[in-house]
mmCIF file of C-alpha atoms in Angstrom:
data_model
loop_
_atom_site.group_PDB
_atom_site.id
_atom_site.type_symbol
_atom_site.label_atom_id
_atom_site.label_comp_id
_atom_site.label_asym_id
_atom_site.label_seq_id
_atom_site.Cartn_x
_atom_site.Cartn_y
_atom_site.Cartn_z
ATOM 1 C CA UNK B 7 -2.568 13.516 -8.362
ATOM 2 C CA UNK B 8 0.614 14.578 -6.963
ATOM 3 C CA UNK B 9 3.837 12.837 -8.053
ATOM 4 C CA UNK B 10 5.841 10.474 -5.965
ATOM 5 C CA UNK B 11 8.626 12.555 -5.696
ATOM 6 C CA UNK B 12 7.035 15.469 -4.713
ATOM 7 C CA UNK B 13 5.407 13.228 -1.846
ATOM 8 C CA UNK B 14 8.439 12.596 -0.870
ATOM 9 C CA UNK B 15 9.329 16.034 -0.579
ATOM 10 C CA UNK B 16 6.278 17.246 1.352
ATOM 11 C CA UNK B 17 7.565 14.042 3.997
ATOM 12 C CA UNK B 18 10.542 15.399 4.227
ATOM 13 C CA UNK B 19 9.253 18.993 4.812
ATOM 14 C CA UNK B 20 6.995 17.495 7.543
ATOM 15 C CA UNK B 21 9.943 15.769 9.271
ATOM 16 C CA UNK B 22 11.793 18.628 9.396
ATOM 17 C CA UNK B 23 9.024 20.574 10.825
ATOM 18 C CA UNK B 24 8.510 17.183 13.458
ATOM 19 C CA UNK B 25 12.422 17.188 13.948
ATOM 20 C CA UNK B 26 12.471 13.609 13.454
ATOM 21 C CA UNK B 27 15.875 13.002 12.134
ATOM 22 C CA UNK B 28 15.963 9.658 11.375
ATOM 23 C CA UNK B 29 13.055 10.716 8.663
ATOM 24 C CA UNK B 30 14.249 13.672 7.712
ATOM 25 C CA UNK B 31 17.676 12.065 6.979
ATOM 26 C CA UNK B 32 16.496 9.162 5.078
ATOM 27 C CA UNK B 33 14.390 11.054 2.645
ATOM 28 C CA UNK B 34 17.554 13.634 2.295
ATOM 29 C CA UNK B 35 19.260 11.090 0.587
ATOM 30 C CA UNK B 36 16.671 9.341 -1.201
ATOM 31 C CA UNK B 37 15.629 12.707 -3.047
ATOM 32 C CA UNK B 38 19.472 13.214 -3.769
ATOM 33 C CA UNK B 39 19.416 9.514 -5.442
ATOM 34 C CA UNK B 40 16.471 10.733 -7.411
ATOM 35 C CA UNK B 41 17.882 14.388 -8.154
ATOM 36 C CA UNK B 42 21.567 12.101 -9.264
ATOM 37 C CA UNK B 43 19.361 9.485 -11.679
ATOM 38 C CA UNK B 44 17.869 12.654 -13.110
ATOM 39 C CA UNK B 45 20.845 14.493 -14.148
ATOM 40 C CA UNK B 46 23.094 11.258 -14.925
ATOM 41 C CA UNK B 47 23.322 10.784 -18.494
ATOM 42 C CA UNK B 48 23.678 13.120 -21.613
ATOM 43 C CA UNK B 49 20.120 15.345 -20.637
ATOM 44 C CA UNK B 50 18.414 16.178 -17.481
ATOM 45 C CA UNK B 51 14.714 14.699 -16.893
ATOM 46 C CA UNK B 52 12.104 14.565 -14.705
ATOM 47 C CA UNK B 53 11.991 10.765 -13.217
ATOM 48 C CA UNK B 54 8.608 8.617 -13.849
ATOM 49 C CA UNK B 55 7.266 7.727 -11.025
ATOM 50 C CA UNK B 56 7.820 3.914 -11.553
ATOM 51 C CA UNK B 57 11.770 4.975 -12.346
ATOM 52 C CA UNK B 58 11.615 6.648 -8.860
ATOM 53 C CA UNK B 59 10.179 3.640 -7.165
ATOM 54 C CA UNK B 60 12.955 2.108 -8.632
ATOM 55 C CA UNK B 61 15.829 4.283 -7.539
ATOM 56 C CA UNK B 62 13.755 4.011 -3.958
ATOM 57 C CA UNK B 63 14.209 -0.035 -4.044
ATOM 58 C CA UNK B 64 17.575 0.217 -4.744
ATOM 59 C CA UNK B 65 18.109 2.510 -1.607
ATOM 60 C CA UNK B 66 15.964 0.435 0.686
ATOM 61 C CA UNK B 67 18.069 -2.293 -0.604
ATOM 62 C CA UNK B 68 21.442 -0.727 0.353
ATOM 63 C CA UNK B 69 19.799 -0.081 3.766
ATOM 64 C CA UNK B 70 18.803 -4.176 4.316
ATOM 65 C CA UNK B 71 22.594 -4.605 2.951
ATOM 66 C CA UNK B 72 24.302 -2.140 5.409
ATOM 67 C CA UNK B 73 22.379 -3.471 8.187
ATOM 68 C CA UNK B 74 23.393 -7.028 7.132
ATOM 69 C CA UNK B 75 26.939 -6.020 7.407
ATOM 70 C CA UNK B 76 26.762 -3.676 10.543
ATOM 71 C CA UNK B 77 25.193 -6.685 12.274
ATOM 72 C CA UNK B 78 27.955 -8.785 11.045
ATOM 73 C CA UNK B 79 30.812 -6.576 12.231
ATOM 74 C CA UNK B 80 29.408 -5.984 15.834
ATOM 75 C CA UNK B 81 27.944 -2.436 14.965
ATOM 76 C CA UNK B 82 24.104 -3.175 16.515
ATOM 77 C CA UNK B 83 23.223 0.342 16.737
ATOM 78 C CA UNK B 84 24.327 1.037 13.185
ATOM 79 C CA UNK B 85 22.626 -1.929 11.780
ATOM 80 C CA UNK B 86 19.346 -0.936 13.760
ATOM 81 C CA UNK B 87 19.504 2.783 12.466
ATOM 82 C CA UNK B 88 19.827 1.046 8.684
ATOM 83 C CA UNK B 89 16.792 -1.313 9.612
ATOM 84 C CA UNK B 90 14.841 1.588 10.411
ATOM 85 C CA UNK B 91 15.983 3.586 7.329
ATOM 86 C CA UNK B 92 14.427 0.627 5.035
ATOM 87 C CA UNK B 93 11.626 0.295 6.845
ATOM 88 C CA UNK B 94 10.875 4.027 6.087
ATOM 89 C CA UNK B 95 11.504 3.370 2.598
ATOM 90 C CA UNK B 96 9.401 0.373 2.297
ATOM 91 C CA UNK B 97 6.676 2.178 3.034
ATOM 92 C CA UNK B 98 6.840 3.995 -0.392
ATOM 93 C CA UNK B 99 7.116 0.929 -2.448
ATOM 94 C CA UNK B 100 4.068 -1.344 -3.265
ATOM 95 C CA UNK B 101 3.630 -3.976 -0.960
ATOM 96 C CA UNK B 102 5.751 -6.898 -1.481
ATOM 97 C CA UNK B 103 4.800 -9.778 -2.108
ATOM 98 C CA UNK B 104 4.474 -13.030 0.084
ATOM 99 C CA UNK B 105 5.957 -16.493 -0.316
ATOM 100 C CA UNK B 106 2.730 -17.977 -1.540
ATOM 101 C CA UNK B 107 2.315 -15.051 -4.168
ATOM 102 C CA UNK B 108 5.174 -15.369 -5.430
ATOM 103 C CA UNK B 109 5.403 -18.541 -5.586
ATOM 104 C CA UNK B 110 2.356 -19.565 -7.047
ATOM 105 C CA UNK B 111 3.223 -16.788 -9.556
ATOM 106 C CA UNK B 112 6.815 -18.751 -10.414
ATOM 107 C CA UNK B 113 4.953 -22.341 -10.571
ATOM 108 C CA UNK B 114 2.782 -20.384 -13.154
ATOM 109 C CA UNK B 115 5.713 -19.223 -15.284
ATOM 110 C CA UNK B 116 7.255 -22.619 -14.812
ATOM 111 C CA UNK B 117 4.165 -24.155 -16.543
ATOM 112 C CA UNK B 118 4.252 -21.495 -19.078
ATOM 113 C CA UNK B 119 7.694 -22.061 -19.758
ATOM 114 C CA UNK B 120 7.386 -26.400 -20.426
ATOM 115 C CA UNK B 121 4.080 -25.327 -22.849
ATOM 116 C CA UNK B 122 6.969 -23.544 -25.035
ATOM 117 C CA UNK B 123 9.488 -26.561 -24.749
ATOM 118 C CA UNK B 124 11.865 -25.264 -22.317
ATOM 119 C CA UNK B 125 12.556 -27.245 -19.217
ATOM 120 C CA UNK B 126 15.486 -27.636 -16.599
ATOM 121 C CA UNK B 127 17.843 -25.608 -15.116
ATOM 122 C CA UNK B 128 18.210 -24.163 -18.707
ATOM 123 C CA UNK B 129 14.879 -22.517 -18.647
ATOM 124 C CA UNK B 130 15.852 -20.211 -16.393
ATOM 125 C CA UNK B 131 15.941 -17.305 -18.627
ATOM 126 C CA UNK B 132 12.789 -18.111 -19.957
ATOM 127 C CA UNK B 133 11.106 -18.384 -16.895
ATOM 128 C CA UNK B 134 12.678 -15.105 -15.474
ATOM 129 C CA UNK B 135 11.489 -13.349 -18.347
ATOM 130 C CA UNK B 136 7.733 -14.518 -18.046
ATOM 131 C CA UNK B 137 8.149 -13.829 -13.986
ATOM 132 C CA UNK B 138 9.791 -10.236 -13.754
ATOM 133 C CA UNK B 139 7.018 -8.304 -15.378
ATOM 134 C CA UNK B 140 4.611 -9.527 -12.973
ATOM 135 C CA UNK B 141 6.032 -9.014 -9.706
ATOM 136 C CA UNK B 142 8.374 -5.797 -10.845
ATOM 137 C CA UNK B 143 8.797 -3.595 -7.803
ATOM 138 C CA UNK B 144 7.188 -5.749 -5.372
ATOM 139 C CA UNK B 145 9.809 -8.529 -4.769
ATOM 140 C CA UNK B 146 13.365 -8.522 -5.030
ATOM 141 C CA UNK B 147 15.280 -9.854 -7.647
ATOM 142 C CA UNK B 148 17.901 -12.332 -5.689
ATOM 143 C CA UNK B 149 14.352 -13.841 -4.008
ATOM 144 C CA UNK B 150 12.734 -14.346 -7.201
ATOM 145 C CA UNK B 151 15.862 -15.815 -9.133
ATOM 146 C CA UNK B 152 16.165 -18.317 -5.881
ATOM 147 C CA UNK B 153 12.879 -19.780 -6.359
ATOM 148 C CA UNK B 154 12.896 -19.700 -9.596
ATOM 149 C CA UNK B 155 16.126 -22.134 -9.615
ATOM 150 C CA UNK B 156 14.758 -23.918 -7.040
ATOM 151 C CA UNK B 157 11.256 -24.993 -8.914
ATOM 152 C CA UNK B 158 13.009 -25.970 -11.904
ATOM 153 C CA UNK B 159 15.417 -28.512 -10.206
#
């Protein structure tokens, strides 16, 4: 089984080879994200592949971001290149989840939470807690938190 990163790689190799530059760019700097997480801290290591998934989120998430704000200061073609950067990236996460998922996966943890006595907007935390480990990686944290807030109104 070959790793994620190394998948990566071979993509990028492939791109290249297609001279598709969009591609080719995108994975550029996603490897150099990976290669920086790597060597940050006291010792070098190899990434897991779920810590490389990670570091891959939190580019597709700068993408969404930059396109957000391209689109905002009257830079269409900028924010379309950024939309098509994430949507590259997306494609090496797990599939996100949908409203109804995650929902029903927050009403859940808001059930679990009132078993163990915690209710209201204080339960938060202890909702989060129960939620995070169960849709890690395939929805994004500012979503989750939202609904989260909003079911325990």
């Amino acid at each position: 089984m070959t790793s994620l990163k190394s998948k990566l790689k071979e993509d990028l190799t492939e791109a290249i080879r297609a001279r598709d530059e969009l591609r080719s760019a995108t994975l550029r700097l996603t490897l150099s994200a990976i290669t920086k997480e790597e060597v940050s801290g006291t010792t070098a290591r190899e990434l897991s592949d779920d810590e490389v998934q990670k570091v891959i989120a939190k580019e597709a998430k700068k993408r969404r971001e930059a396109a957000e704000a391209f689109t905002q200061g009257g830079r269409p073609e900028q924010a379309e290149r950024e939309r098509a950067e994430g949507v590259l990236l997306d494609a090496y996460l797990p599939k996100q989840l949908t409203d109804e998922e995650l929902g029903a996966i927050v009403a859940q943890a808001v059930e679990e939470a009132k078993a163990a006595g915690a209710e209201g907007p204080r339960a938060m935390g202890a909702v989060m807690k129960i939620v995070n480990p169960k849709v890690a990686g395939r929805a994004e944290g500012g979503r989750v938190a939202a609904l989260v807030k909003q079911s325990l109104v």
